[in-house]
Amino acid sequence: MTTEHNWAGNLTYRASTIAHPESVDELRGLLAQGGPVRMLGSRHCFNDIADTDGVLIALDRLPRVFEIDPTRTAVRVSGAARYGDIAPLLDAEGLALANLASLPHISIAGAIATGTHGSGDAIGSLASAVRGLTILTPAGETRTLERGDDDFDGAVVSLGALGAVLDVTLDVEPTYEVAQHVFEHPSWDAVLADFDEVTSIGTSVSLFSTWERTDFVDQIWVKQRQPEAREAARESLFERLGAEPATSKRHPILGVDPIACTEQLGVAGPWFERLAHFKLEFTPSAGAEIQTEYLVPRADAVAAIQAVRTLAGQIAPLLLVNEIRTVRSDDLWLSSSNGTDAVGIHFTWKPEEEAVRALLPTIEAALPETARPHWGKVFTLDGAETRSRYPRWDDFAALAARFDPERRLVNPYLERLGL
Ligand SMILES: Cc1cc2nc3c(=O)[nH]c(=O)nc-3n(C[C@H](O)[C@H](O)[C@H](O)COP(=O)(O)OP(=O)(O)OC[C@H]3O[C@@H](n4cnc5c(N)ncnc54)[C@H](O)[C@@H]3O)c2cc1C
């Protein structure tokens, strides 16, 4: 057994070894040895989705791919590349992605495999930007899939169950600037009464709460694409909600030095230096933490937030911060926004996993039955119940059986889900 662990340190991988092949041929050789295997990204998941009893393979030493399509509407990049690695390269070429997660430290293949997302009523999850991908199956066969192909919608959010994602082609667009504004202490009742207006007031909106207080939201972060067109509407909305603009830079977790955070205070700058909350060269978030998230259809969002609010007394003692974001609908089979615009209710917990796991069933029971747990974070919802919330689950299971008939990628996490 290795002593290697995930980013958060709450999981020591059970794998016998972590291999770092330096060529695709070496990767093929490792796969040809047989036995259980999983790919490993940048290790930012909080559960055992990446783990295996066999060999973990990290693709971070494969030759790098970075090819801009001649149409300048797409880029092909290594699956193991981090968003933070490719963003400045794209920007230098006058190009941009539509969105980023809260941190640029994560690998592209790991993020899309788990349905990772940022925020934005009009922006889909990071997986929705995938136009194509190349997968090496455990049997060593190369499969290239493009948007529109039969299996494509099942293969992007893959839970790592199909094979090694060698490269990914992402949609890109002309580069743009973003300005970030923070507002404090709007009334929760007023925010929930005008929830749709609040989340649509910027390109990307996040609501942060510690649930120490249930009468106001601690912070609302608004990331706005430039040129600015909604300044007056934004100012008047937040005035109506009883909020004040922050007068200095903030961290999502109250009391934490905001040095790790991207620029705020309305100063416009490159998209990749504003869309993520955290800078690549710093530890994101708290560092010592675990995370949970449930995504609910937009129509259920206010009820779901109210349910969490009702549990504030039990949640707050374990919580560092709660973040609420929006994600546009997509057609990817295992996307948590499959078939519905969604609202993510995210919990950054103190690193007290046993107590958090004891509380999660209460939260899961209080949320609407449409809530889908984030694949990469800690949840306790039963596997059968979880998969029942994905209408295309059986199609995904059939796809996984075709890509991996010997079930070498099926680990305890996937077995719990019934794969
Ligand atoms: C501080 C912090 C902030 C976060 N913020 C957000 C956020 O804003 N939004 C959000 O949605 N999530 C967020 N997350 C969760 C995170 O984005 C996901 O857990 C994501 O999967 C991490 O990618 P990774 O490369 O670290 O994946 P890993 O944990 O290494 O792996 C995840 C899965 O991807 C598979 N995989 C990885 N690489 C490959 C490959 N090349 N081929 C095939 N399969 C592969 C693995 O087998 C595994 O199943 C955050 C996590 C942390 C620690």
XYZ file of C-alpha atoms and ligand atoms in Angstrom:
472
model
C 0.000 0.000 0.000
C 1.139 3.530 -0.722
C 1.083 6.235 1.952
C -0.008 8.825 -0.618
C -3.155 10.793 0.099
C -5.616 13.173 -1.507
C -5.251 16.973 -1.382
C -7.384 17.300 1.740
C -5.558 14.470 3.542
C -8.814 12.777 4.560
C -8.122 9.762 2.309
C -4.985 7.611 2.082
C -5.109 5.791 -1.237
C -5.298 2.008 -0.893
C -3.496 1.520 -4.207
C -0.313 -0.560 -4.140
C 1.536 2.066 -6.117
C 1.126 5.334 -8.033
C 2.688 5.149 -11.485
C 3.674 8.187 -13.589
C 4.161 6.968 -17.174
C 6.164 9.328 -19.381
C 4.749 8.156 -22.702
C 1.500 6.697 -24.007
C 3.409 3.482 -24.826
C 4.504 3.234 -21.189
C 0.890 3.817 -20.143
C -0.223 1.020 -22.486
C 2.394 -1.246 -20.928
C 1.091 -0.504 -17.439
C -2.486 -1.215 -18.533
C -1.362 -4.473 -20.191
C -0.208 -5.801 -16.813
C -3.868 -6.416 -15.919
C -5.606 -6.121 -12.550
C -7.527 -3.229 -10.971
C -6.479 0.231 -12.072
C -7.674 3.857 -11.832
C -6.396 7.161 -13.182
C -5.455 9.909 -10.769
C -5.758 13.638 -11.463
C -4.656 16.417 -9.114
C -6.167 14.588 -6.082
C -8.734 17.235 -5.166
C -11.662 14.846 -4.613
C -12.732 14.320 -1.024
C -13.978 10.750 -1.385
C -12.619 7.449 -2.734
C -13.799 7.972 -6.352
C -10.213 7.865 -7.645
C -8.969 5.002 -5.484
C -8.263 1.360 -6.384
C -6.894 -1.778 -4.751
C -4.549 -2.050 -7.732
C -2.430 0.569 -9.466
C -3.170 4.294 -9.634
C -1.872 5.956 -12.782
C -1.221 9.707 -12.903
C -0.869 11.086 -16.433
C 0.920 14.276 -15.399
C 4.234 13.250 -17.004
C 2.854 12.364 -20.432
C 4.000 14.689 -23.230
C 1.920 17.868 -23.076
C -0.734 18.604 -25.714
C -1.773 22.211 -26.452
C -3.138 22.722 -29.942
C -5.410 25.577 -30.920
C -7.868 24.632 -33.659
C -7.394 26.691 -36.866
C -10.963 28.020 -36.383
C -9.802 29.449 -33.003
C -12.995 28.113 -31.398
C -11.403 25.077 -29.716
C -8.211 23.912 -28.056
C -6.971 20.339 -27.582
C -5.147 19.925 -24.275
C -3.745 17.095 -22.137
C -6.302 15.538 -19.794
C -3.804 15.891 -16.961
C -3.241 19.612 -17.558
C -4.519 21.907 -14.836
C -6.860 24.769 -15.754
C -4.282 27.082 -14.209
C -1.639 25.794 -16.622
C -3.598 26.309 -19.815
C -5.487 29.516 -18.948
C -2.542 31.926 -19.359
C -1.488 30.129 -22.565
C -4.964 30.635 -23.994
C -5.073 34.245 -22.858
C -1.708 34.899 -24.523
C -3.311 33.650 -27.753
C -6.268 36.027 -27.281
C -8.577 33.181 -26.197
C -10.595 32.233 -23.129
C -12.757 29.550 -21.523
C -16.353 30.311 -20.569
C -15.810 29.514 -16.898
C -13.570 28.087 -14.179
C -14.213 26.367 -10.849
C -13.324 28.115 -7.591
C -9.734 26.956 -7.987
C -7.432 26.612 -11.037
C -5.375 23.844 -9.394
C -7.500 20.926 -10.659
C -6.830 18.714 -13.674
C -9.153 19.012 -16.646
C -9.817 15.258 -16.865
C -10.522 15.008 -13.121
C -12.832 18.018 -13.190
C -14.922 16.859 -16.131
C -15.076 13.266 -14.814
C -16.816 14.547 -11.674
C -19.087 17.257 -13.120
C -17.093 20.083 -11.562
C -18.607 23.531 -12.130
C -18.255 27.216 -11.448
C -21.216 29.580 -11.286
C -23.388 31.310 -13.855
C -27.046 31.147 -14.856
C -25.977 31.105 -18.500
C -22.851 28.935 -18.162
C -22.760 25.141 -18.018
C -20.429 22.982 -15.932
C -16.794 22.659 -17.011
C -17.752 19.353 -18.682
C -20.215 21.193 -20.913
C -17.269 22.982 -22.575
C -15.894 19.640 -23.791
C -16.142 19.228 -27.550
C -14.188 15.995 -27.838
C -11.950 13.618 -25.945
C -9.553 10.726 -26.462
C -9.841 7.780 -24.101
C -7.447 4.837 -23.795
C -9.477 1.874 -22.522
C -8.006 -0.599 -20.005
C -7.582 -3.032 -22.919
C -5.363 -0.446 -24.644
C -7.817 0.643 -27.356
C -7.983 4.326 -28.285
C -11.478 5.815 -28.582
C -11.984 9.346 -29.874
C -15.403 10.853 -29.239
C -16.815 14.139 -30.482
C -19.881 16.124 -29.519
C -22.790 14.630 -31.464
C -21.382 11.051 -31.438
C -23.687 8.433 -29.890
C -21.616 7.790 -26.745
C -20.300 11.315 -26.272
C -22.916 12.530 -23.768
C -22.125 9.526 -21.577
C -18.356 9.741 -21.849
C -17.555 13.223 -20.536
C -18.747 13.009 -16.917
C -17.362 9.467 -16.682
C -16.486 9.033 -12.987
C -13.207 7.702 -14.387
C -15.020 4.490 -15.335
C -14.208 4.363 -19.060
C -10.417 4.590 -19.272
C -7.551 7.065 -19.301
C -8.560 10.452 -20.719
C -5.473 11.366 -22.734
C -6.651 14.650 -24.203
C -9.705 16.875 -24.177
C -10.893 19.416 -26.752
C -12.520 22.437 -25.130
C -14.638 25.242 -26.584
C -12.836 28.577 -26.488
C -13.851 32.123 -27.353
C -12.124 35.497 -27.706
C -10.504 36.622 -24.472
C -12.375 38.988 -22.180
C -11.997 40.803 -18.894
C -13.943 40.314 -15.677
C -14.444 42.540 -12.623
C -15.339 41.078 -9.237
C -17.529 42.803 -6.642
C -18.376 41.644 -3.111
C -21.505 42.676 -1.214
C -22.145 41.932 2.446
C -25.112 41.173 4.654
C -28.147 41.273 2.347
C -31.285 39.966 4.045
C -31.809 36.222 3.412
C -35.576 36.697 3.141
C -35.113 39.408 0.520
C -32.539 37.339 -1.400
C -34.826 34.298 -1.478
C -37.791 36.417 -2.546
C -35.751 37.691 -5.515
C -33.478 34.669 -5.987
C -33.635 34.656 -9.795
C -32.801 38.349 -9.983
C -29.890 37.925 -7.545
C -28.228 35.066 -9.421
C -28.701 36.800 -12.774
C -27.155 40.101 -11.700
C -23.653 39.051 -12.818
C -21.960 36.612 -15.160
C -21.121 34.438 -12.161
C -22.696 34.850 -8.721
C -21.851 33.083 -5.418
C -23.701 33.416 -2.101
C -21.604 32.646 0.989
C -22.992 31.926 4.433
C -21.559 30.479 7.637
C -25.114 29.939 8.951
C -23.991 31.546 12.225
C -26.717 34.031 11.312
C -29.832 33.051 9.401
C -31.166 36.576 8.884
C -28.511 37.707 6.411
C -26.170 36.245 3.805
C -22.552 36.872 4.812
C -21.300 37.710 1.322
C -22.413 37.729 -2.293
C -19.648 37.659 -4.901
C -20.500 38.957 -8.369
C -18.102 38.343 -11.246
C -19.037 40.506 -14.217
C -17.767 40.233 -17.758
C -16.584 43.547 -19.163
C -17.553 45.914 -20.567
C -19.737 46.687 -17.584
C -23.406 47.062 -18.527
C -25.280 46.320 -15.316
C -23.591 48.503 -12.724
C -26.661 50.597 -11.949
C -28.974 47.550 -11.766
C -26.491 45.757 -9.486
C -26.109 48.713 -7.145
C -29.861 49.234 -6.912
C -30.579 45.511 -6.366
C -28.116 45.239 -3.491
C -29.352 48.445 -1.954
C -32.897 46.990 -2.027
C -31.585 43.775 -0.394
C -29.996 45.796 2.398
C -26.416 44.908 1.373
C -23.254 46.990 1.597
C -20.383 46.787 -0.914
C -17.227 45.420 0.727
C -14.617 48.121 1.190
C -11.623 45.779 1.206
C -10.784 42.371 -0.251
C -12.557 39.362 1.271
C -11.961 35.590 1.617
C -15.038 33.325 1.436
C -14.214 32.061 4.935
C -14.665 34.878 7.425
C -11.480 35.927 9.167
C -9.114 34.241 6.677
C -6.490 36.446 4.982
C -7.746 37.127 1.417
C -4.227 37.055 -0.043
C -5.056 33.755 -1.801
C -8.112 35.280 -3.490
C -8.327 36.759 -6.978
C -8.677 40.522 -7.328
C -11.933 42.131 -6.183
C -13.187 45.698 -5.569
C -14.390 46.007 -9.156
C -10.900 46.117 -10.682
C -11.196 44.606 -14.162
C -8.618 42.076 -15.308
C -8.080 38.908 -17.360
C -10.886 36.300 -17.176
C -8.668 33.626 -15.609
C -7.509 35.983 -12.849
C -11.104 36.652 -11.708
C -13.373 33.677 -12.554
C -11.705 31.387 -10.014
C -11.939 32.544 -6.404
C -8.373 31.449 -5.634
C -4.980 32.109 -7.203
C -2.923 29.185 -8.519
C 0.173 30.039 -6.499
C -1.661 29.887 -3.143
C -3.426 27.137 -1.183
C -7.090 27.480 -2.131
C -9.926 27.629 0.370
C -8.935 26.668 3.940
C -6.583 23.762 3.187
C -7.712 21.842 6.285
C -11.284 20.964 5.286
C -13.626 18.523 3.639
C -16.412 19.374 1.202
C -19.940 18.280 0.318
C -22.302 19.611 -2.343
C -25.803 18.890 -3.603
C -27.185 20.271 -6.859
C -30.926 20.775 -7.150
C -33.063 21.782 -10.131
C -33.537 25.511 -10.219
C -37.266 25.113 -9.440
C -36.362 23.438 -6.118
C -33.595 25.839 -5.147
C -35.422 28.133 -2.729
C -37.003 25.156 -0.916
C -33.590 23.475 -0.689
C -31.925 26.602 0.709
C -34.751 27.016 3.215
C -34.248 23.390 4.293
C -30.554 24.052 4.931
C -31.416 27.298 6.719
C -33.736 25.381 9.041
C -30.795 23.101 9.947
C -28.425 26.037 10.592
C -28.070 25.182 14.282
C -26.699 21.719 13.458
C -24.689 22.809 10.411
C -22.916 25.933 11.715
C -20.722 24.237 14.380
C -19.090 22.028 11.705
C -19.076 24.552 8.881
C -16.369 26.830 7.521
C -18.615 28.231 4.809
C -21.581 27.392 2.593
C -21.562 28.503 -1.059
C -24.553 28.658 -3.397
C -23.942 28.808 -7.157
C -25.892 28.259 -10.373
C -25.180 26.005 -13.367
C -26.869 25.920 -16.758
C -28.549 22.723 -17.942
C -26.729 20.243 -20.208
C -27.301 16.821 -21.789
C -24.365 14.941 -20.273
C -25.746 11.767 -18.727
C -24.050 11.950 -15.316
C -23.862 15.729 -15.075
C -25.524 17.063 -11.935
C -27.180 19.627 -14.208
C -28.354 16.979 -16.698
C -31.685 18.119 -18.126
C -32.132 21.020 -15.719
C -30.702 24.390 -14.796
C -29.297 23.681 -11.342
C -28.330 25.379 -8.112
C -25.389 23.960 -6.159
C -25.469 24.097 -2.366
C -21.897 23.521 -1.260
C -20.507 23.006 2.249
C -16.865 23.569 3.175
C -16.620 21.685 6.466
C -14.093 21.719 9.245
C -11.922 18.589 8.877
C -14.137 16.551 11.209
C -15.241 13.827 8.831
C -16.927 11.532 11.331
C -19.171 14.314 12.661
C -19.877 15.561 9.122
C -20.831 12.061 7.938
C -23.134 11.750 10.945
C -24.930 14.977 9.949
C -25.180 14.387 6.191
C -28.155 11.959 6.299
C -30.166 14.690 8.065
C -29.287 17.223 5.359
C -29.927 14.702 2.570
C -33.353 13.848 4.033
C -34.269 17.537 4.314
C -33.293 18.385 0.718
C -35.711 17.798 -2.153
C -35.552 14.268 -3.617
C -34.136 15.809 -6.782
C -30.827 16.745 -5.092
C -27.782 15.187 -6.770
C -24.576 14.882 -4.731
C -21.352 16.220 -6.278
C -19.447 13.117 -7.427
C -16.134 14.301 -5.989
C -17.234 15.364 -2.520
C -18.350 13.559 0.649
C -21.943 12.276 0.650
C -23.842 9.486 2.352
C -26.855 9.158 0.062
C -27.469 5.497 -0.786
C -26.146 4.332 -4.181
C -29.519 3.162 -5.479
C -31.126 6.463 -4.511
C -28.267 8.452 -6.054
C -28.399 6.665 -9.408
C -32.203 6.928 -9.505
C -31.727 10.704 -9.803
C -29.984 10.260 -13.175
C -32.412 9.270 -15.966
C -29.559 7.988 -18.165
C -27.816 5.913 -15.452
C -28.565 2.562 -17.139
C -27.170 3.866 -20.433
C -24.021 4.932 -18.596
C -23.687 1.495 -16.960
C -23.954 -0.135 -20.408
C -21.333 2.272 -21.806
C -18.942 1.506 -18.932
C -19.446 -2.235 -19.515
C -18.466 -1.779 -23.182
C -15.357 0.298 -22.436
C -14.263 -1.854 -19.492
C -15.789 -5.338 -19.862
C -13.315 -6.816 -17.373
C -14.432 -4.252 -14.749
C -10.844 -3.285 -13.973
C -11.846 0.340 -13.312
C -14.718 -0.626 -10.991
C -13.670 0.341 -7.486
C -15.637 0.309 -4.184
C -17.030 3.807 -4.936
C -18.541 2.611 -8.227
C -19.737 -0.635 -6.630
C -21.651 1.405 -4.039
C -23.387 3.145 -6.952
C -24.306 -0.243 -8.400
C -21.836 -0.408 -11.295
C -10.277 23.538 -2.498
C -11.205 22.869 -3.453
C -12.122 23.636 -4.162
C -13.024 23.020 -5.048
N -13.872 23.811 -5.768
C -14.752 23.241 -6.595
C -15.642 24.035 -7.378
O -15.558 25.271 -7.398
N -16.586 23.408 -8.114
C -16.690 22.051 -8.146
O -17.597 21.541 -8.817
N -15.812 21.275 -7.494
C -14.858 21.828 -6.725
N -13.958 21.038 -6.058
C -13.962 19.609 -6.311
C -12.978 19.256 -7.447
O -13.062 20.144 -8.489
C -13.248 17.883 -7.990
O -13.080 17.005 -6.953
C -12.358 17.472 -9.213
O -12.644 16.157 -9.578
C -10.929 17.519 -8.929
O -10.170 17.085 -10.071
P -8.841 16.266 -9.801
O -7.997 16.351 -11.004
O -8.228 16.661 -8.519
O -9.433 14.805 -9.680
P -8.997 13.531 -8.802
O -9.532 13.673 -7.439
O -7.564 13.235 -8.943
O -9.851 12.425 -9.626
C -11.227 12.587 -9.777
C -11.789 11.534 -10.713
O -11.339 11.772 -12.029
C -10.711 10.611 -12.550
N -9.603 11.053 -13.394
C -8.678 11.989 -13.119
N -7.840 12.121 -14.163
C -8.252 11.232 -15.107
C -7.806 10.905 -16.426
N -6.764 11.530 -17.006
N -8.465 9.942 -17.077
C -9.537 9.325 -16.552
N -10.011 9.603 -15.328
C -9.377 10.557 -14.613
C -10.239 9.838 -11.336
O -10.125 8.450 -11.605
C -11.371 10.108 -10.365
O -12.422 9.229 -10.610
C -13.016 21.613 -5.212
C -12.072 20.841 -4.524
C -11.164 21.466 -3.671
C -10.138 20.625 -2.968
